[in-house]
Structures are given as C-alpha cells and as structure tokens.
mmCIF file of C-alpha atoms and ligand atoms in Angstrom:
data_model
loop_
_atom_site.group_PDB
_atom_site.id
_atom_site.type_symbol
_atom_site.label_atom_id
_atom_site.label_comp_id
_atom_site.label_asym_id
_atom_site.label_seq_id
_atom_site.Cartn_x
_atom_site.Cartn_y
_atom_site.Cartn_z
ATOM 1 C CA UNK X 1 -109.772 -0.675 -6.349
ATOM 2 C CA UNK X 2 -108.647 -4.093 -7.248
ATOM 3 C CA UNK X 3 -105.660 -3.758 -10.239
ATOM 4 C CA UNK X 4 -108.293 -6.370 -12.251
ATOM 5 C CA UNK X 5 -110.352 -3.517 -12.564
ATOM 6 C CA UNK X 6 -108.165 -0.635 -13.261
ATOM 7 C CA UNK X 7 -107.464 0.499 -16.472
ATOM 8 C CA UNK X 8 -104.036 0.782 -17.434
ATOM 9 C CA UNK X 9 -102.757 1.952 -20.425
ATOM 10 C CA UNK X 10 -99.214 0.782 -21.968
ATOM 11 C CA UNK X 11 -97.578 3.358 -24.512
ATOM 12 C CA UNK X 12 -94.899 2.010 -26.939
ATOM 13 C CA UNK X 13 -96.096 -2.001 -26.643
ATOM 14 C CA UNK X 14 -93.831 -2.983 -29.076
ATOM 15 C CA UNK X 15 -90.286 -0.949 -27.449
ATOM 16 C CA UNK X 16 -87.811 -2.750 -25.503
ATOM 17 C CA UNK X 17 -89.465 -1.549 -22.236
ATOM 18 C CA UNK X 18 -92.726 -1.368 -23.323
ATOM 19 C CA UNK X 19 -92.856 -4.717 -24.351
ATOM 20 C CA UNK X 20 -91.621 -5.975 -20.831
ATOM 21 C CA UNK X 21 -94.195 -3.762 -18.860
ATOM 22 C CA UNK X 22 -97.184 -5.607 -21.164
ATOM 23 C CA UNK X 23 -95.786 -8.994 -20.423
ATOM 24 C CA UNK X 24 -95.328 -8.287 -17.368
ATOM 25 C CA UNK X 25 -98.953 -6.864 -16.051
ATOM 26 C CA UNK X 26 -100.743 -9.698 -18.301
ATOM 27 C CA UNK X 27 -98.622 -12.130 -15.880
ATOM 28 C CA UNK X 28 -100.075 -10.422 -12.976
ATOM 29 C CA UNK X 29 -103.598 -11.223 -14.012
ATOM 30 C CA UNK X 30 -104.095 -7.451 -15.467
ATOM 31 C CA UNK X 31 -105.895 -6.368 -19.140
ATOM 32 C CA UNK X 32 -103.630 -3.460 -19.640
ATOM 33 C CA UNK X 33 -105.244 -1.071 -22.767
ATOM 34 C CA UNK X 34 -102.270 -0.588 -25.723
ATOM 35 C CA UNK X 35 -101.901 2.340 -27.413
ATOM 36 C CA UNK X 36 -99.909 1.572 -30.753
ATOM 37 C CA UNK X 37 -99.406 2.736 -34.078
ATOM 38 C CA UNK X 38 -99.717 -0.570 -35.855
ATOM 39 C CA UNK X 39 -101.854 -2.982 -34.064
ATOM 40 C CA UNK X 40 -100.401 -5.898 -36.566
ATOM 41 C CA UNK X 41 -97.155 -5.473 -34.319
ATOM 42 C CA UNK X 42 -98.057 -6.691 -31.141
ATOM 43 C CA UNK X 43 -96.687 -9.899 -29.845
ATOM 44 C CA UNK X 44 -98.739 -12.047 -31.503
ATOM 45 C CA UNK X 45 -99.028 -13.993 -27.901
ATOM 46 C CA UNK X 46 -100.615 -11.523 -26.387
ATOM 47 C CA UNK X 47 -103.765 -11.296 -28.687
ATOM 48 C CA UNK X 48 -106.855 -11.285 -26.544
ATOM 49 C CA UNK X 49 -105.082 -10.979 -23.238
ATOM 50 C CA UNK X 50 -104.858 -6.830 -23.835
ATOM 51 C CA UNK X 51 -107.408 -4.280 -25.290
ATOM 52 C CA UNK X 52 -105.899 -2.817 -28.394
ATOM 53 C CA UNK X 53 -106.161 1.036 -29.342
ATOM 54 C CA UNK X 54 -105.015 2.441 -32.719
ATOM 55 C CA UNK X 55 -103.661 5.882 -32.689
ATOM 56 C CA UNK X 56 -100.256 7.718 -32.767
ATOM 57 C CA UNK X 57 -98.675 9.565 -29.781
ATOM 58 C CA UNK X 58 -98.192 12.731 -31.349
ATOM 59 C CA UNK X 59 -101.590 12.766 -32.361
ATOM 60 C CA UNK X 60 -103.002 14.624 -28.929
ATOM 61 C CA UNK X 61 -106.848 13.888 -29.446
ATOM 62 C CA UNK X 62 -105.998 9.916 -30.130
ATOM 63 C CA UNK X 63 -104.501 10.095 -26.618
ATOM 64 C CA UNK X 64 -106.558 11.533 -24.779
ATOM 65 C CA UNK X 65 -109.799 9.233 -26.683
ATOM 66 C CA UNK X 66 -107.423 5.903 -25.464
ATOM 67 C CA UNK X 67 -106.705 6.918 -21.751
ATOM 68 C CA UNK X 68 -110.123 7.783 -21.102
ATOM 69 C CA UNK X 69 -111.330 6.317 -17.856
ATOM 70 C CA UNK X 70 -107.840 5.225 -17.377
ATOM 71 C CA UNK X 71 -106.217 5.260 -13.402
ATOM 72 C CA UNK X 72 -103.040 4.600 -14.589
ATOM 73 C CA UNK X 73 -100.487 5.199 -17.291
ATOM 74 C CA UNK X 74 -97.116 4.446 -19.117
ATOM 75 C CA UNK X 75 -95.694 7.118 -20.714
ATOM 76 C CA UNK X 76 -93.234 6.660 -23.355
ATOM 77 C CA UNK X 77 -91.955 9.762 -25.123
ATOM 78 C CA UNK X 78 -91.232 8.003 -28.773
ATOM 79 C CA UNK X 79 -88.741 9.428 -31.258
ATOM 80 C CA UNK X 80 -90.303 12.228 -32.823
ATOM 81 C CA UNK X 81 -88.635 15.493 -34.732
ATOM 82 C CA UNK X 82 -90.485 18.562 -34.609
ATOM 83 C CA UNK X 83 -88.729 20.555 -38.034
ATOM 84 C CA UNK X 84 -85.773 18.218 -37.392
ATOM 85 C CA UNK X 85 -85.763 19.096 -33.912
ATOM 86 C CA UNK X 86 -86.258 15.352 -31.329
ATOM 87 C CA UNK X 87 -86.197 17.507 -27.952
ATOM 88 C CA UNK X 88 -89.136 19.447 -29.506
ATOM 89 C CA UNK X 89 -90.060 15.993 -30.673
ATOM 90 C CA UNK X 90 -90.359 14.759 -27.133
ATOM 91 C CA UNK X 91 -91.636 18.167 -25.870
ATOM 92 C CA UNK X 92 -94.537 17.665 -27.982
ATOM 93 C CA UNK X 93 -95.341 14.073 -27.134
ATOM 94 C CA UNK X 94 -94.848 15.389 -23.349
ATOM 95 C CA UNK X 95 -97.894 17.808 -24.005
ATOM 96 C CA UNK X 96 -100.135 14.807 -25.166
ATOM 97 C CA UNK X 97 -99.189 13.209 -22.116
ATOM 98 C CA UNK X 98 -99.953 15.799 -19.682
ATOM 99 C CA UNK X 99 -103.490 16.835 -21.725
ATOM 100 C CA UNK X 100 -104.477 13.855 -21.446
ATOM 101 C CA UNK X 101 -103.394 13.104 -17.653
ATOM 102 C CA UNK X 102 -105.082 16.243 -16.821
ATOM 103 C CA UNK X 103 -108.630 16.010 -18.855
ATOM 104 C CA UNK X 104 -109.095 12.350 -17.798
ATOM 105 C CA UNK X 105 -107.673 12.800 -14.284
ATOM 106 C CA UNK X 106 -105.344 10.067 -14.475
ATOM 107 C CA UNK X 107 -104.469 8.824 -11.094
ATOM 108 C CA UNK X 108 -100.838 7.415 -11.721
ATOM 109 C CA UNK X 109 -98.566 8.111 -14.803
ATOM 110 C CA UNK X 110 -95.359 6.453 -14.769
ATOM 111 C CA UNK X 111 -92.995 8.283 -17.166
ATOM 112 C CA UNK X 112 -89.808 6.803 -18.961
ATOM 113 C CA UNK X 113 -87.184 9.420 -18.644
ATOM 114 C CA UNK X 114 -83.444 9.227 -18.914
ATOM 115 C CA UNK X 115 -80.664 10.225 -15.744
ATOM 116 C CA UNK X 116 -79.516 13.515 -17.115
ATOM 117 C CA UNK X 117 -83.176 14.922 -17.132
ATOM 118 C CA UNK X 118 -82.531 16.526 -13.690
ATOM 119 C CA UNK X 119 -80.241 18.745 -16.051
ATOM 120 C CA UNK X 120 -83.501 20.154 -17.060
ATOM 121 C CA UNK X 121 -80.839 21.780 -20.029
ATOM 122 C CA UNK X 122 -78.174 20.686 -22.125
ATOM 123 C CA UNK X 123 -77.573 17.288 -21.935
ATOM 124 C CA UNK X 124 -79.269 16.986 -26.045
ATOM 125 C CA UNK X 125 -82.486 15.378 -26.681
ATOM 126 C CA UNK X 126 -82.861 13.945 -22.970
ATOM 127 C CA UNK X 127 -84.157 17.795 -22.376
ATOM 128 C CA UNK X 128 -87.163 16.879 -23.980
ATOM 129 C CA UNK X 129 -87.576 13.949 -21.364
ATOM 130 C CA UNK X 130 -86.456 16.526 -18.919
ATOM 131 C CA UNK X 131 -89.309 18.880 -20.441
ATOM 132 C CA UNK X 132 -91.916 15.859 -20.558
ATOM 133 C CA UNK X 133 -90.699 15.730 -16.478
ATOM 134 C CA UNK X 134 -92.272 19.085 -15.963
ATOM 135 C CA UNK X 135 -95.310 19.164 -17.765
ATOM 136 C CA UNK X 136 -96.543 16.122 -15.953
ATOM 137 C CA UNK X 137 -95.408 17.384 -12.535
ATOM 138 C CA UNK X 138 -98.011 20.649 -13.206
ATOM 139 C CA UNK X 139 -101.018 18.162 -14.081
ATOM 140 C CA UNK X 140 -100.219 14.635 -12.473
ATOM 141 C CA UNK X 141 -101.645 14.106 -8.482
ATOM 142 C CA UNK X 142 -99.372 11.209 -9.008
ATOM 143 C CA UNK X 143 -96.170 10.904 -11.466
ATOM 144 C CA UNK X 144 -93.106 9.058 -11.134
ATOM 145 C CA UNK X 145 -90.338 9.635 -13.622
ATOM 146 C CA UNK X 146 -88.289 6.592 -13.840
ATOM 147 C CA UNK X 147 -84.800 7.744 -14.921
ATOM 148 C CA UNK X 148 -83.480 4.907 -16.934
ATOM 149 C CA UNK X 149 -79.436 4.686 -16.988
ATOM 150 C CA UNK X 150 -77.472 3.663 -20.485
ATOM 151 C CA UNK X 151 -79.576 0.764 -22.194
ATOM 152 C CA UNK X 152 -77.834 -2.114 -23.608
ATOM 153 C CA UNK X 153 -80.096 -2.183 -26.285
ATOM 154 C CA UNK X 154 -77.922 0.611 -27.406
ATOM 155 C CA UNK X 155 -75.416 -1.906 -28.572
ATOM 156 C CA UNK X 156 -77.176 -3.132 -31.095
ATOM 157 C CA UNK X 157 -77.386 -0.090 -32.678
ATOM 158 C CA UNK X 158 -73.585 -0.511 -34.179
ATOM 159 C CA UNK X 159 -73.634 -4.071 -35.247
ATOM 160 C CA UNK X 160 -71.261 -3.663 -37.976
ATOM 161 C CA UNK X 161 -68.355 -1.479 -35.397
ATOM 162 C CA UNK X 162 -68.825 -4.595 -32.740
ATOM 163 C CA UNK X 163 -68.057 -6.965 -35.729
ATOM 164 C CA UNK X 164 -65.390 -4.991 -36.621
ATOM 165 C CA UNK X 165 -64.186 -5.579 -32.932
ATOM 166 C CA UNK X 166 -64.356 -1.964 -31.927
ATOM 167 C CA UNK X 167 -67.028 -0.624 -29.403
ATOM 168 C CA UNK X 168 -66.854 3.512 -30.125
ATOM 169 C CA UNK X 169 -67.875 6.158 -28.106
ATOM 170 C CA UNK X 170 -67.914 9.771 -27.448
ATOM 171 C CA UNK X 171 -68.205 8.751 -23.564
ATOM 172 C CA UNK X 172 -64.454 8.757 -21.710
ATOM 173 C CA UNK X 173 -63.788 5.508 -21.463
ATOM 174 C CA UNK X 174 -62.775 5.550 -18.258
ATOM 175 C CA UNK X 175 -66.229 6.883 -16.983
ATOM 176 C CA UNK X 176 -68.466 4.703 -14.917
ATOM 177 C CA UNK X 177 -72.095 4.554 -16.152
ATOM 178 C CA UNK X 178 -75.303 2.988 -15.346
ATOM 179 C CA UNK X 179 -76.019 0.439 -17.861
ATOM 180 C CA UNK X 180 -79.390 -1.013 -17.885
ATOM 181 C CA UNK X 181 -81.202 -3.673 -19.252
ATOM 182 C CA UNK X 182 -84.589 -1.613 -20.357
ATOM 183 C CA UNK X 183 -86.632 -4.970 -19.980
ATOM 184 C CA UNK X 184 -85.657 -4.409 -15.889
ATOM 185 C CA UNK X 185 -86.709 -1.019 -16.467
ATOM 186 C CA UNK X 186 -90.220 -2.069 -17.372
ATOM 187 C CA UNK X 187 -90.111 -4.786 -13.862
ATOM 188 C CA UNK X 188 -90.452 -1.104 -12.038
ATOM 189 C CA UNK X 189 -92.864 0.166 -14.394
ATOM 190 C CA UNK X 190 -94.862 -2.588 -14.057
ATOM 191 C CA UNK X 191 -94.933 -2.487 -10.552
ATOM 192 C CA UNK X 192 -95.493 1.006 -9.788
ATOM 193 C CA UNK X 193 -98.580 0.822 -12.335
ATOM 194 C CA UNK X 194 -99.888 -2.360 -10.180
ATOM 195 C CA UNK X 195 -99.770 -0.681 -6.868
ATOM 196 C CA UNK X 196 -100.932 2.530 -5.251
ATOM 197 C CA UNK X 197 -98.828 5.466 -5.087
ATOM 198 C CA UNK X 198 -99.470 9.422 -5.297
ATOM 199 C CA UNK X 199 -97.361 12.790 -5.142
ATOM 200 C CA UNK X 200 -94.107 13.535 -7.700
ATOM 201 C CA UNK X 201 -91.643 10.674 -7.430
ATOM 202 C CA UNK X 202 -88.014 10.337 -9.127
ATOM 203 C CA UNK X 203 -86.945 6.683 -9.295
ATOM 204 C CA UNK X 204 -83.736 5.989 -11.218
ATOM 205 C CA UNK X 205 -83.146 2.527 -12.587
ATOM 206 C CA UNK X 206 -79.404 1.822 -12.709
ATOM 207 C CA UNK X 207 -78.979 -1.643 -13.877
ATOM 208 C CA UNK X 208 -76.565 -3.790 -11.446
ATOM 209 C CA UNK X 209 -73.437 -2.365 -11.446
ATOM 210 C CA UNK X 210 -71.668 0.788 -13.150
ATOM 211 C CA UNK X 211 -69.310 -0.318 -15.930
ATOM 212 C CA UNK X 212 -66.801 1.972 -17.551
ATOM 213 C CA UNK X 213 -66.774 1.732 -21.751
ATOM 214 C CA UNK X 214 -63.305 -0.354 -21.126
ATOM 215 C CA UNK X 215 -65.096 -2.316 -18.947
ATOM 216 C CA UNK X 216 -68.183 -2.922 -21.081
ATOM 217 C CA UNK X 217 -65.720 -4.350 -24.285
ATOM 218 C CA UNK X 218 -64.086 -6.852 -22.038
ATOM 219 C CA UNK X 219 -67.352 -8.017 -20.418
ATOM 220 C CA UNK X 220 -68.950 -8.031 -24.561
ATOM 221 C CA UNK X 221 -65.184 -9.972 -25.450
ATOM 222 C CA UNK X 222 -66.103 -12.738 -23.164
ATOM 223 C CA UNK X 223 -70.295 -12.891 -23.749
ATOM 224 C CA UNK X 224 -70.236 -13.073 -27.545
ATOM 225 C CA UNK X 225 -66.689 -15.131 -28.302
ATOM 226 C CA UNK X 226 -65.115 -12.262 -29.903
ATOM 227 C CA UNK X 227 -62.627 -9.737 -28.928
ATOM 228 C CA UNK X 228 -63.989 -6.357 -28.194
ATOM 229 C CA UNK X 229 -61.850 -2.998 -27.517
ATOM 230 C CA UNK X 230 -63.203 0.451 -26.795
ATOM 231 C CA UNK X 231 -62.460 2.945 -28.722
ATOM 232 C CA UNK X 232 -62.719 7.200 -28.245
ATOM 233 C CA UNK X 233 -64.109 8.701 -30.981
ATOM 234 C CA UNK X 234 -64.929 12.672 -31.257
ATOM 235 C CA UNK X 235 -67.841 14.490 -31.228
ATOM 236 C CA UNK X 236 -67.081 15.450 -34.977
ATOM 237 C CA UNK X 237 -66.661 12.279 -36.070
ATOM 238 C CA UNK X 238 -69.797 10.937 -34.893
ATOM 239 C CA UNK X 239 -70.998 14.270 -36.566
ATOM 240 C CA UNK X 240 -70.001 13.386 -40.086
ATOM 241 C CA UNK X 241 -71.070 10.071 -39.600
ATOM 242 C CA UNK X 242 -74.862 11.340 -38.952
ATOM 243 C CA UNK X 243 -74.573 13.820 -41.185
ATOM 244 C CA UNK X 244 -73.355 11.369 -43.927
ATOM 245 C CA UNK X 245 -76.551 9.149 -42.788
ATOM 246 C CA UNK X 246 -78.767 12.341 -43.744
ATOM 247 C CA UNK X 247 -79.970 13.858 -40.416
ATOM 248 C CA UNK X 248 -80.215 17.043 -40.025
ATOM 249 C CA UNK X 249 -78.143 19.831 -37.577
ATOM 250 C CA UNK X 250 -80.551 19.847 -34.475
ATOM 251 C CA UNK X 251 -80.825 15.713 -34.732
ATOM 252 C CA UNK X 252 -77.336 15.377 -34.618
ATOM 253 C CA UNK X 253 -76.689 17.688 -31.958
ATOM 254 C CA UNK X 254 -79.867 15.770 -29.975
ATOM 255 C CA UNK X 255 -77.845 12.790 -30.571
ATOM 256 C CA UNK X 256 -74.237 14.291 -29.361
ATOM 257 C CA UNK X 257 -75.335 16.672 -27.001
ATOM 258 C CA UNK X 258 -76.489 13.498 -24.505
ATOM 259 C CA UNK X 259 -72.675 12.143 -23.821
ATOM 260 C CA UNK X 260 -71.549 15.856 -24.755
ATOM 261 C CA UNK X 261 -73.778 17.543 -21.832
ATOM 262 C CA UNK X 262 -73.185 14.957 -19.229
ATOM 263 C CA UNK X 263 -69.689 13.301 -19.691
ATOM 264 C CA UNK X 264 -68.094 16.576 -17.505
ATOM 265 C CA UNK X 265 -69.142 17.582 -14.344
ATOM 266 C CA UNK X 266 -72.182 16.326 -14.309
ATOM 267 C CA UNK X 267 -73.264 14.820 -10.724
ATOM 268 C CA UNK X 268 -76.304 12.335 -10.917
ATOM 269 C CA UNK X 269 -79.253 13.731 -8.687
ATOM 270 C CA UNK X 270 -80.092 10.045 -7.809
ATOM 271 C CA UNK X 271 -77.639 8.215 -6.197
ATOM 272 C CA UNK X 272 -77.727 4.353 -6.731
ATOM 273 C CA UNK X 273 -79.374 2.639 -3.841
ATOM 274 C CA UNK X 274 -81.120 -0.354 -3.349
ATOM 275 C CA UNK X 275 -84.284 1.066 -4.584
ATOM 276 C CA UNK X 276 -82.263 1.991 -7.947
ATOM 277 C CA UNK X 277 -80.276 -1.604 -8.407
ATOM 278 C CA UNK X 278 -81.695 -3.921 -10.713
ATOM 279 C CA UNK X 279 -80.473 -7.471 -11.542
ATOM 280 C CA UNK X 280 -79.633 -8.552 -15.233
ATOM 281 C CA UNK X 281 -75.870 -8.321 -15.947
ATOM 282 C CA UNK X 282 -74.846 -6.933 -18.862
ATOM 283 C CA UNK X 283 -72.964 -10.518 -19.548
ATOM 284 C CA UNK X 284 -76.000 -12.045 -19.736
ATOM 285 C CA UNK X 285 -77.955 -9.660 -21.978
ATOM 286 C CA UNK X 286 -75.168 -9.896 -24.171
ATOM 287 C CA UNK X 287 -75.071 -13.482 -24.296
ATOM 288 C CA UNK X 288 -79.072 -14.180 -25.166
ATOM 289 C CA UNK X 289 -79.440 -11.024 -27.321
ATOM 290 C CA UNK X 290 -76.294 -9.542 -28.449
ATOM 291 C CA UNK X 291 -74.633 -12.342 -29.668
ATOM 292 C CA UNK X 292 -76.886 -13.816 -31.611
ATOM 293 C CA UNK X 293 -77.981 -10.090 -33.378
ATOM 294 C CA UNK X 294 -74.283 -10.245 -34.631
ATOM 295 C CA UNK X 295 -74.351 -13.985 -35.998
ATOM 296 C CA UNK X 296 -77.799 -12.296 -37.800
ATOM 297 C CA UNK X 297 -79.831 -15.012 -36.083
ATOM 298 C CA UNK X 298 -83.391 -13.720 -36.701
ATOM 299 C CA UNK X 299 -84.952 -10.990 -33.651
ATOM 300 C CA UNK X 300 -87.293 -12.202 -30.604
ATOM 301 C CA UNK X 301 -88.810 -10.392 -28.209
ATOM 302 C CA UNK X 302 -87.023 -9.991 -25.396
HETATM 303 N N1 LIG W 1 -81.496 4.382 -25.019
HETATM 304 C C1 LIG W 1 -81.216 4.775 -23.781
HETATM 305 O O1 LIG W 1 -80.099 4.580 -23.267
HETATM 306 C C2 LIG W 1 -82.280 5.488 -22.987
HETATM 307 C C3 LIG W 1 -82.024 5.831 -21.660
HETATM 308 C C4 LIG W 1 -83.047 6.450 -20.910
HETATM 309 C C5 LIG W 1 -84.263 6.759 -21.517
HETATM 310 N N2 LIG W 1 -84.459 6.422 -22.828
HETATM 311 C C6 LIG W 1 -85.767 6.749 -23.435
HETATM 312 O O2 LIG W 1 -86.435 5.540 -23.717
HETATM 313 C C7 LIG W 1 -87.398 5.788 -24.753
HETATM 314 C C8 LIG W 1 -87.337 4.654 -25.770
HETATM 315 O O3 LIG W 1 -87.743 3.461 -25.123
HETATM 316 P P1 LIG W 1 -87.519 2.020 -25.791
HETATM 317 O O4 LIG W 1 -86.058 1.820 -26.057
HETATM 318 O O5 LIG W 1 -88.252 1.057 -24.960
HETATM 319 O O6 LIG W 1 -88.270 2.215 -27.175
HETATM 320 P P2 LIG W 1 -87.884 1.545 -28.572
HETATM 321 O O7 LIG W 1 -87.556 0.113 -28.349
HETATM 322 O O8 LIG W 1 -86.901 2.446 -29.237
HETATM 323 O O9 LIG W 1 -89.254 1.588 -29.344
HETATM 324 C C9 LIG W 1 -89.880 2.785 -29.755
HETATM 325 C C10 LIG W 1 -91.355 2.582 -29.575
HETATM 326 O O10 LIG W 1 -92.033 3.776 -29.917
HETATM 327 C C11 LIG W 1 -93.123 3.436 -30.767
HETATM 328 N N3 LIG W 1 -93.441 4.637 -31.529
HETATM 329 C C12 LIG W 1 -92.582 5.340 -32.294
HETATM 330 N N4 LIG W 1 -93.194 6.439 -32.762
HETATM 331 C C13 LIG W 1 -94.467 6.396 -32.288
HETATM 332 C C14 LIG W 1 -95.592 7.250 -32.427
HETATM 333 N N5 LIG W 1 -95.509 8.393 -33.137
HETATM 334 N N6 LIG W 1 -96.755 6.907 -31.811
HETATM 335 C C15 LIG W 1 -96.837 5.774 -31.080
HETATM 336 N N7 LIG W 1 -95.804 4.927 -30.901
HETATM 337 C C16 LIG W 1 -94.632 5.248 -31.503
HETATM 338 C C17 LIG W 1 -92.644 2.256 -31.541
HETATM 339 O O11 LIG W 1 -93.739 1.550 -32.054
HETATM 340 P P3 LIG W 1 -93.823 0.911 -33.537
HETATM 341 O O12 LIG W 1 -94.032 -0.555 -33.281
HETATM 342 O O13 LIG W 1 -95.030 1.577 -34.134
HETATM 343 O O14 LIG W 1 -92.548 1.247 -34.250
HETATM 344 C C18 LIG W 1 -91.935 1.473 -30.439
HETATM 345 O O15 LIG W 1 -92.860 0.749 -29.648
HETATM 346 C C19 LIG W 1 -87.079 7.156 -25.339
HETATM 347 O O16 LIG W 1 -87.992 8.100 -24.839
HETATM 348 C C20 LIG W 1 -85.681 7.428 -24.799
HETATM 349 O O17 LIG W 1 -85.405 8.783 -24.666
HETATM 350 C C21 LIG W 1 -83.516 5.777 -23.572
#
C-alpha cells in the first residue's frame, strides 16, 4: 500500500521526538492521525495537514478508538505514576499500547524506548520501557523498539545549575555515553513508519559520538559563551533535592535508579554502528536551543 494511504498514528505530537516524527511524515506527503491530550497544543502550522484525535494514553479504550484501522504506529510511553510509581506508570501505558496493537492488528509499531531496557530490571523507570518492550513483542507481527541514548533535551531540565556554571550528575564523569538529539531520534521513527518492515527489531539511536560528562561541559563552555564544569554529585543528594521538590519514594528512586542501575557494569546490548549513528552534534543543539533557553529567550519548536 502506498504510505498516502496508510494510516499512521503519532503519540506524544507535542514531545521533543514526537514533534519531529509529525513534521517529518507531513514533509513526506503523509496525513499522520495525532493522538493528544490537548488538541490546542499542536503546532499551530500543522493545522489541517494531520487528523487530530482527543484522548489520553492511559486511557486504554481512547487508544484503541484512535488507532483503529491504523497500519502503523508511534508509541510513546508518557510520564505517568501509577500510586507514585512511573515504571508502573509506563507499564500501564505499555498495556494500552499492546491492546490496542493487538485488537486492531496493527501492522508496524515503532516504540520509543531507552538503552538500558535490554536490562529488562533495575536500571529505574527505563524498566517500564523495558516492560512496554515485552508486551508489544507478545502482540506486534511487527515492532521495533528504538533505544534512544541520553537526550540533550535533558539539559534543559537544570537551567538554573548551567547558569550557575556547574553541569551535575550522578553519572561518573569520566563515562562515555550516547547523547542524542531526540529530534534525530524521530528521523528513524519517521522512517521506519514510512516504509515496510515486519518481525521484532531493536534499533538503538546513539547520537554522533559518545561524550563523557567532562566532555559534555567543555563542548556546552564553548556553544553557549559561558564556562561550564562537571560536577559529581551523589545519589543522596539528588535524593533530597527530589524529595525537597515533593515526589514521592518510588519517583525518586525511578529517577536515580536510571544512572544508578547502569553507570557499573552495565554492557550496552547494541553496539554503535552505522545503523545506530545519527548526525546533530551536541555543539550545535546547544547553540540553537540551549543557549538561548538560558538567556530566557522565549521556546520554539524544535
Ligand atoms: N530523556 C532521555 O534521555 C530519554 C532517553 C530514552 C528514552 N526516553 C523516553 O522518551 C520518552 C519521552 O519522550 P520526549 O522527550 O519526546 O517527550 P516529552 O518532550 O517529555 O513530552 C511528553 C509528551 O507526552 C505527552 N503526554 C504526557 N502525558 C500524556 C498522557 N497521559 N496522554 C497523552 N499524552 C501525554 C505530552 O503532551 P502534552 O502536550 O499533553 O503535555 C508530550 O507530548 C519517555 O518515554 C522516556 O522514557 C527518554
């Protein structure tokens, strides 16, 4: 079937990858279908080139009613707590998915996991993802789970430490990781849901190049005019600091049991290849998104 007649259907429209994987199958001369919380949200240039469904992810009947007739899928598990827990918050959104792959007989569902799902346990909430991974590999004829590496979005989630001049981190800082741009992350989403495909499929998306935390602050140093160092911080404090910001115990140890479960010993299952590589460089991102976030120069999409 030609992709101008498939339906596709984009979770998460409006999330850093999300976002990308809309613009980028409306570019290819595809209507995708948009499953969002708050239609008033979408990019308000893409009015009238998508189909628009109103419902909530955790709300199973509302997704299987918006993937009806659909051949292919994004899958986004969003942040969700199920009694404070986010990797039964995941789990749950991971159930949706795979009802509704499995009553609508969904041909292709690419699903947004994390490296560290092949874990399967203890690497914090990405055992969720690593749960979502299995329930869509017992109902999917054709699933790919796209382990994403370390986004840089994640940097903009301590504004006020990078102003300070300090990049902290429970990570070693002397630990290579995979940092990604997620908008390069929804390229290969995009892709896979414009092309035929069938079977279980891993596909990690590493970004260009692994960059240690010490790394990462001199690159940031340069891109947004300021000086940068990393700094080690402990489990404990980034603990108190949750704690402080009113989540409770199984969120924070979601949230510190990610570097916690994978910062020792832990081997990647996917080792970076061509296939894995992608091409925006963290100096860049920085540049266009980062730097101006920290001036408080008003959000775009990106
Ligand atoms: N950060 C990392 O380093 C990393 C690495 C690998 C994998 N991941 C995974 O990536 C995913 C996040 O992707 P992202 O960064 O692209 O997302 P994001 O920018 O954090 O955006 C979250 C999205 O979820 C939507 N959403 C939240 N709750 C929802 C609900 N109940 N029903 C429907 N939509 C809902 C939001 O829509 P609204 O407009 O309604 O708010 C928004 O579009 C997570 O599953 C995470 O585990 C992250």
């Amino acid at each position: 079937m030609a992709f101008e007649q498939r339906k596709i259907v984009v979770t998460t429209p409006t999330g850093h990858v999300g976002s990308r994987v809309v613009r980028l199958l409306v570019q290819a001369g595809a209507r995708p279908t948009v499953l969002m919380r708050d239609p008033a949200r979408l990019d308000a240039a893409l009015r009238g080139l998508v189909d628009v469904v109103q419902g909530d992810q955790g709300d199973a009947d509302a997704v299987v009613a918006a993937t009806l007739g659909a051949d292919s899928l994004f899958w986004v598990d969003p942040p969700a707590l199920v009694d404070g827990d986010p990797v039964a918050g995941y789990a749950l959104m991971g159930a949706n998915a795979a009802r509704a792959v499995k009553e609508n007989g969904i041909a292709r569902t690419v699903f947004l996991s994390s490296v560290g799902a092949e874990k399967r346990v203890g690497a914090g909430e990405i055992d969720g993802l690593a749960r979502t991974e299995r329930m869509l590999d017992e109902v999917a004829a054709g699933v790919v789970h796209l382990r994403g590496g370390y986004f840089f979005t994640n940097l903009l989630m301590d504004l006020d430490g990078l102003r300070a001049g300090v990049l902290a981190t429970t990570w070693p800082l002397d630990l290579p990781l995979a940092w990604v741009d997620p908008r390069d992350i929804g390229d290969v989403a995009a892709a896979r849901l414009l092309s035929d495909w069938s079977g279980r499929q891993v596909q990690a998306v590493h970004g260009p190049a692994d960059l240690t935390f010490a790394q990462v602050a001199e690159i940031l140093s340069v891109a947004i005019g300021r000086p940068v160092r990393a700094e080690r911080i402990s489990d404990d404090t980034v603990r108190d600091g949750l704690r402080a910001a009113g989540l409770g115990e199984a969120h924070i140890e979601g949230i510190v049991g990610m570097a916690a479960g994978l910062r020792e010993g832990f081997v990647a299952e996917d080792a970076r290849t061509v296939l894995t590589t992608t091409p925006t460089p963290l100096a860049a991102w920085a540049h266009a998104w980062l730097r101006p976030a920290l001036d408080g120069v008003g959000s775009q999409t990106m």
